[in-house]
mmCIF file with all atom_site columns, C-alpha atoms in Angstrom:
data_model
loop_
_atom_site.group_PDB
_atom_site.id
_atom_site.type_symbol
_atom_site.label_atom_id
_atom_site.label_alt_id
_atom_site.label_comp_id
_atom_site.label_asym_id
_atom_site.label_entity_id
_atom_site.label_seq_id
_atom_site.pdbx_PDB_ins_code
_atom_site.Cartn_x
_atom_site.Cartn_y
_atom_site.Cartn_z
_atom_site.occupancy
_atom_site.B_iso_or_equiv
_atom_site.pdbx_formal_charge
_atom_site.auth_seq_id
_atom_site.auth_comp_id
_atom_site.auth_asym_id
_atom_site.auth_atom_id
_atom_site.pdbx_PDB_model_num
ATOM 1   C CA . MET A 1 1   ? 0.000   0.000   0.000   1.00 97.00 ? 1   MET A CA 1
ATOM 2   C CA . ARG A 1 2   ? 1.328   3.424   -0.903  1.00 98.00 ? 2   ARG A CA 1
ATOM 3   C CA . VAL A 1 3   ? -0.008  6.365   1.080   1.00 98.00 ? 3   VAL A CA 1
ATOM 4   C CA . SER A 1 4   ? 0.928   9.793   -0.264  1.00 98.00 ? 4   SER A CA 1
ATOM 5   C CA . LEU A 1 5   ? 0.222   12.707  2.061   1.00 98.00 ? 5   LEU A CA 1
ATOM 6   C CA . SER A 1 6   ? 0.602   16.427  1.520   1.00 98.00 ? 6   SER A CA 1
ATOM 7   C CA . ARG A 1 7   ? 1.127   16.884  5.270   1.00 97.00 ? 7   ARG A CA 1
ATOM 8   C CA . THR A 1 8   ? 4.337   15.920  7.030   1.00 98.00 ? 8   THR A CA 1
ATOM 9   C CA . LEU A 1 9   ? 4.111   13.363  9.827   1.00 98.00 ? 9   LEU A CA 1
ATOM 10  C CA . SER A 1 10  ? 6.462   12.630  12.701  1.00 98.00 ? 10  SER A CA 1
ATOM 11  C CA . ASP A 1 11  ? 8.088   9.196   12.887  1.00 98.00 ? 11  ASP A CA 1
ATOM 12  C CA . GLN A 1 12  ? 5.673   8.310   15.694  1.00 98.00 ? 12  GLN A CA 1
ATOM 13  C CA . GLN A 1 13  ? 2.674   9.321   13.558  1.00 98.00 ? 13  GLN A CA 1
ATOM 14  C CA . LYS A 1 14  ? 3.992   7.215   10.662  1.00 98.00 ? 14  LYS A CA 1
ATOM 15  C CA . GLN A 1 15  ? 4.309   4.215   12.983  1.00 98.00 ? 15  GLN A CA 1
ATOM 16  C CA . GLU A 1 16  ? 0.771   4.766   14.317  1.00 98.00 ? 16  GLU A CA 1
ATOM 17  C CA . LEU A 1 17  ? -0.557  5.082   10.768  1.00 98.00 ? 17  LEU A CA 1
ATOM 18  C CA . TYR A 1 18  ? 1.221   1.883   9.741   1.00 98.00 ? 18  TYR A CA 1
ATOM 19  C CA . GLU A 1 19  ? -0.333  0.029   12.677  1.00 98.00 ? 19  GLU A CA 1
ATOM 20  C CA . LYS A 1 20  ? -3.834  1.305   11.868  1.00 98.00 ? 20  LYS A CA 1
ATOM 21  C CA . LEU A 1 21  ? -3.405  0.426   8.192   1.00 98.00 ? 21  LEU A CA 1
ATOM 22  C CA . GLY A 1 22  ? -2.453  -3.081  9.311   1.00 98.00 ? 22  GLY A CA 1
ATOM 23  C CA . GLN A 1 23  ? -5.665  -3.260  11.335  1.00 98.00 ? 23  GLN A CA 1
ATOM 24  C CA . ALA A 1 24  ? -7.566  -2.226  8.209   1.00 98.00 ? 24  ALA A CA 1
ATOM 25  C CA . LEU A 1 25  ? -5.853  -4.961  6.192   1.00 97.00 ? 25  LEU A CA 1
ATOM 26  C CA . ALA A 1 26  ? -6.857  -7.519  8.810   1.00 97.00 ? 26  ALA A CA 1
ATOM 27  C CA . LEU A 1 27  ? -10.528 -6.802  7.976   1.00 97.00 ? 27  LEU A CA 1
ATOM 28  C CA . ILE A 1 28  ? -9.976  -8.737  4.745   1.00 95.00 ? 28  ILE A CA 1
ATOM 29  C CA . PRO A 1 29  ? -10.460 -12.507 5.153   1.00 94.00 ? 29  PRO A CA 1
ATOM 30  C CA . GLY A 1 30  ? -7.110  -14.302 5.051   1.00 91.00 ? 30  GLY A CA 1
ATOM 31  C CA . LYS A 1 31  ? -5.081  -11.142 5.639   1.00 93.00 ? 31  LYS A CA 1
ATOM 32  C CA . GLU A 1 32  ? -3.317  -10.183 8.861   1.00 95.00 ? 32  GLU A CA 1
ATOM 33  C CA . ALA A 1 33  ? -1.772  -6.922  10.018  1.00 97.00 ? 33  ALA A CA 1
ATOM 34  C CA . PHE A 1 34  ? 1.791   -8.282  9.791   1.00 95.00 ? 34  PHE A CA 1
ATOM 35  C CA . MET A 1 35  ? 1.267   -8.857  6.045   1.00 93.00 ? 35  MET A CA 1
ATOM 36  C CA . LEU A 1 36  ? 1.107   -5.129  5.333   1.00 96.00 ? 36  LEU A CA 1
ATOM 37  C CA . ILE A 1 37  ? 3.791   -3.643  3.141   1.00 96.00 ? 37  ILE A CA 1
ATOM 38  C CA . ALA A 1 38  ? 3.372   0.136   3.331   1.00 97.00 ? 38  ALA A CA 1
ATOM 39  C CA . ASP A 1 39  ? 5.169   3.009   1.662   1.00 98.00 ? 39  ASP A CA 1
ATOM 40  C CA . ILE A 1 40  ? 4.173   6.146   3.559   1.00 98.00 ? 40  ILE A CA 1
ATOM 41  C CA . GLU A 1 41  ? 5.227   9.232   1.622   1.00 98.00 ? 41  GLU A CA 1
ATOM 42  C CA . ASP A 1 42  ? 4.599   12.498  3.427   1.00 98.00 ? 42  ASP A CA 1
ATOM 43  C CA . GLY A 1 43  ? 5.285   16.110  2.533   1.00 97.00 ? 43  GLY A CA 1
ATOM 44  C CA . LYS A 1 44  ? 4.225   15.491  -1.091  1.00 97.00 ? 44  LYS A CA 1
ATOM 45  C CA . GLU A 1 45  ? 2.979   18.148  -3.461  1.00 97.00 ? 45  GLU A CA 1
ATOM 46  C CA . ILE A 1 46  ? -0.468  16.858  -4.374  1.00 97.00 ? 46  ILE A CA 1
ATOM 47  C CA . TYR A 1 47  ? -2.728  18.626  -6.821  1.00 97.00 ? 47  TYR A CA 1
ATOM 48  C CA . CYS A 1 48  ? -6.447  17.988  -7.175  1.00 94.00 ? 48  CYS A CA 1
ATOM 49  C CA . GLY A 1 49  ? -8.867  19.979  -9.293  1.00 93.00 ? 49  GLY A CA 1
ATOM 50  C CA . GLY A 1 50  ? -5.988  22.085  -10.579 1.00 95.00 ? 50  GLY A CA 1
ATOM 51  C CA . THR A 1 51  ? -5.087  23.314  -7.092  1.00 96.00 ? 51  THR A CA 1
ATOM 52  C CA . LYS A 1 52  ? -2.212  22.391  -4.802  1.00 97.00 ? 52  LYS A CA 1
ATOM 53  C CA . GLN A 1 53  ? -3.696  20.714  -1.735  1.00 97.00 ? 53  GLN A CA 1
ATOM 54  C CA . GLU A 1 54  ? -2.523  21.516  1.779   1.00 96.00 ? 54  GLU A CA 1
ATOM 55  C CA . ASN A 1 55  ? -4.132  18.496  3.465   1.00 97.00 ? 55  ASN A CA 1
ATOM 56  C CA . PHE A 1 56  ? -4.792  15.706  0.985   1.00 98.00 ? 56  PHE A CA 1
ATOM 57  C CA . ALA A 1 57  ? -4.026  12.004  0.791   1.00 98.00 ? 57  ALA A CA 1
ATOM 58  C CA . PHE A 1 58  ? -3.899  9.537   -2.071  1.00 98.00 ? 58  PHE A CA 1
ATOM 59  C CA . VAL A 1 59  ? -3.849  5.801   -1.357  1.00 98.00 ? 59  VAL A CA 1
ATOM 60  C CA . ASP A 1 60  ? -2.842  3.098   -3.818  1.00 98.00 ? 60  ASP A CA 1
ATOM 61  C CA . ALA A 1 61  ? -3.813  -0.255  -2.267  1.00 97.00 ? 61  ALA A CA 1
ATOM 62  C CA . ARG A 1 62  ? -3.073  -3.580  -3.949  1.00 95.00 ? 62  ARG A CA 1
ATOM 63  C CA . TYR A 1 63  ? -3.834  -7.022  -2.669  1.00 91.00 ? 63  TYR A CA 1
ATOM 64  C CA . PHE A 1 64  ? -3.971  -10.585 -3.858  1.00 90.00 ? 64  PHE A CA 1
ATOM 65  C CA . SER A 1 65  ? -7.404  -12.070 -4.610  1.00 90.00 ? 65  SER A CA 1
ATOM 66  C CA . ARG A 1 66  ? -10.894 -10.648 -4.870  1.00 90.00 ? 66  ARG A CA 1
ATOM 67  C CA . PHE A 1 67  ? -13.318 -9.808  -2.110  1.00 92.00 ? 67  PHE A CA 1
ATOM 68  C CA . GLU A 1 68  ? -16.966 -8.964  -1.759  1.00 95.00 ? 68  GLU A CA 1
ATOM 69  C CA . TYR A 1 69  ? -18.042 -5.338  -1.923  1.00 97.00 ? 69  TYR A CA 1
ATOM 70  C CA . HIS A 1 70  ? -18.819 -5.064  1.796   1.00 97.00 ? 70  HIS A CA 1
ATOM 71  C CA . VAL A 1 71  ? -15.280 -6.264  2.645   1.00 96.00 ? 71  VAL A CA 1
ATOM 72  C CA . LYS A 1 72  ? -13.692 -3.723  0.297   1.00 96.00 ? 72  LYS A CA 1
ATOM 73  C CA . LYS A 1 73  ? -15.915 -0.970  1.683   1.00 98.00 ? 73  LYS A CA 1
ATOM 74  C CA . ALA A 1 74  ? -15.006 -1.772  5.300   1.00 98.00 ? 74  ALA A CA 1
ATOM 75  C CA . PHE A 1 75  ? -11.316 -1.876  4.334   1.00 98.00 ? 75  PHE A CA 1
ATOM 76  C CA . ALA A 1 76  ? -11.500 1.472   2.485   1.00 98.00 ? 76  ALA A CA 1
ATOM 77  C CA . GLN A 1 77  ? -13.379 3.138   5.339   1.00 98.00 ? 77  GLN A CA 1
ATOM 78  C CA . ALA A 1 78  ? -10.833 1.865   7.872   1.00 98.00 ? 78  ALA A CA 1
ATOM 79  C CA . VAL A 1 79  ? -7.908  3.125   5.756   1.00 98.00 ? 79  VAL A CA 1
ATOM 80  C CA . MET A 1 80  ? -9.489  6.550   5.315   1.00 98.00 ? 80  MET A CA 1
ATOM 81  C CA . GLY A 1 81  ? -10.416 6.657   9.003   1.00 98.00 ? 81  GLY A CA 1
ATOM 82  C CA . ALA A 1 82  ? -6.815  5.935   9.970   1.00 98.00 ? 82  ALA A CA 1
ATOM 83  C CA . ILE A 1 83  ? -5.526  8.727   7.748   1.00 98.00 ? 83  ILE A CA 1
ATOM 84  C CA . GLY A 1 84  ? -8.135  11.102  9.138   1.00 98.00 ? 84  GLY A CA 1
ATOM 85  C CA . GLU A 1 85  ? -7.257  10.223  12.717  1.00 98.00 ? 85  GLU A CA 1
ATOM 86  C CA . ILE A 1 86  ? -3.460  10.364  12.381  1.00 98.00 ? 86  ILE A CA 1
ATOM 87  C CA . ALA A 1 87  ? -2.928  13.042  9.710   1.00 97.00 ? 87  ALA A CA 1
ATOM 88  C CA . GLY A 1 88  ? -6.083  15.065  10.359  1.00 97.00 ? 88  GLY A CA 1
ATOM 89  C CA . THR A 1 89  ? -7.088  14.759  6.709   1.00 98.00 ? 89  THR A CA 1
ATOM 90  C CA . PRO A 1 90  ? -10.853 15.142  6.150   1.00 97.00 ? 90  PRO A CA 1
ATOM 91  C CA . LYS A 1 91  ? -12.489 12.201  4.360   1.00 95.00 ? 91  LYS A CA 1
ATOM 92  C CA . GLU A 1 92  ? -13.453 14.414  1.418   1.00 96.00 ? 92  GLU A CA 1
ATOM 93  C CA . CYS A 1 93  ? -9.723  15.031  0.900   1.00 97.00 ? 93  CYS A CA 1
ATOM 94  C CA . ILE A 1 94  ? -8.735  11.363  0.655   1.00 98.00 ? 94  ILE A CA 1
ATOM 95  C CA . SER A 1 95  ? -8.715  9.503   -2.650  1.00 98.00 ? 95  SER A CA 1
ATOM 96  C CA . MET A 1 96  ? -8.075  5.772   -2.912  1.00 98.00 ? 96  MET A CA 1
ATOM 97  C CA . ASN A 1 97  ? -7.507  3.136   -5.575  1.00 97.00 ? 97  ASN A CA 1
ATOM 98  C CA . ILE A 1 98  ? -7.938  -0.544  -4.804  1.00 96.00 ? 98  ILE A CA 1
ATOM 99  C CA . PHE A 1 99  ? -6.384  -3.077  -7.146  1.00 95.00 ? 99  PHE A CA 1
ATOM 100 C CA . GLU A 1 100 ? -7.280  -6.731  -6.730  1.00 93.00 ? 100 GLU A CA 1
ATOM 101 C CA . LEU A 1 101 ? -4.519  -8.838  -8.239  1.00 93.00 ? 101 LEU A CA 1
ATOM 102 C CA . THR A 1 102 ? -4.703  -12.444 -9.374  1.00 93.00 ? 102 THR A CA 1
ATOM 103 C CA . THR A 1 103 ? -0.915  -12.837 -9.385  1.00 94.00 ? 103 THR A CA 1
ATOM 104 C CA . TRP A 1 104 ? 1.431   -11.818 -6.575  1.00 90.00 ? 104 TRP A CA 1
ATOM 105 C CA . GLY A 1 105 ? 5.142   -12.365 -6.184  1.00 91.00 ? 105 GLY A CA 1
ATOM 106 C CA . GLY A 1 106 ? 7.198   -11.881 -3.076  1.00 89.00 ? 106 GLY A CA 1
ATOM 107 C CA . PHE A 1 107 ? 9.480   -13.474 -0.532  1.00 89.00 ? 107 PHE A CA 1
ATOM 108 C CA . GLY A 1 108 ? 10.987  -15.757 -3.168  1.00 93.00 ? 108 GLY A CA 1
ATOM 109 C CA . ASP A 1 109 ? 7.758   -17.181 -4.574  1.00 91.00 ? 109 ASP A CA 1
ATOM 110 C CA . LEU A 1 110 ? 4.840   -16.501 -6.870  1.00 91.00 ? 110 LEU A CA 1
ATOM 111 C CA . ALA A 1 111 ? 1.142   -17.058 -6.245  1.00 90.00 ? 111 ALA A CA 1
ATOM 112 C CA . ASP A 1 112 ? -1.535  -17.116 -8.943  1.00 92.00 ? 112 ASP A CA 1
ATOM 113 C CA . GLU A 1 113 ? -5.251  -17.653 -8.374  1.00 89.00 ? 113 GLU A CA 1
ATOM 114 C CA . TYR A 1 114 ? -5.693  -19.401 -11.712 1.00 88.00 ? 114 TYR A CA 1
ATOM 115 C CA . TYR A 1 115 ? -2.598  -21.568 -11.913 1.00 87.00 ? 115 TYR A CA 1
ATOM 116 C CA . GLN A 1 116 ? -1.546  -24.481 -9.763  1.00 79.00 ? 116 GLN A CA 1
ATOM 117 C CA . GLU A 1 117 ? 1.879   -26.028 -10.219 1.00 77.00 ? 117 GLU A CA 1
ATOM 118 C CA . LYS A 1 118 ? 1.748   -29.724 -10.876 1.00 75.00 ? 118 LYS A CA 1
ATOM 119 C CA . THR A 1 119 ? 3.668   -31.779 -8.363  1.00 69.00 ? 119 THR A CA 1
ATOM 120 C CA . GLN A 1 120 ? 5.274   -35.031 -9.425  1.00 61.00 ? 120 GLN A CA 1
#
C-alpha cells in the first residue's frame, strides 16, 4: 500500500498510521496486520482539481485475490479513518484506488489464483 500525504508526519505518527493500516488490512479474510507492506510518503505536493492541496491524501492499495463489496468498503473506510485520525485529513480530501490482483510475487515465490503447479 502506498499512502501519499501532503502533510508531514512525525516518525511516531507514521508508525501509528502503519499500525492502523495493518488493522484495516486484517478486515480482509485471510489477511493479517503483519502482512502489510506500506510506503508512507509524506510532505508530497499533491494537486487535485488544478489546485495544490494543503491536506490531501492519495492511497494506492493492492492485494492478492478478490473480495466482496462489503469487505472492500469496510477496508476502504478503515484506511481513510486511519488517515483522518493520524494526519487530520478530512475524508473528502482522501482519494483511494484498490487493485485486486490475481498474481502476486514476493518473498521468493509466486502465487496465482488461476494456476496451480503440478507436483510429481
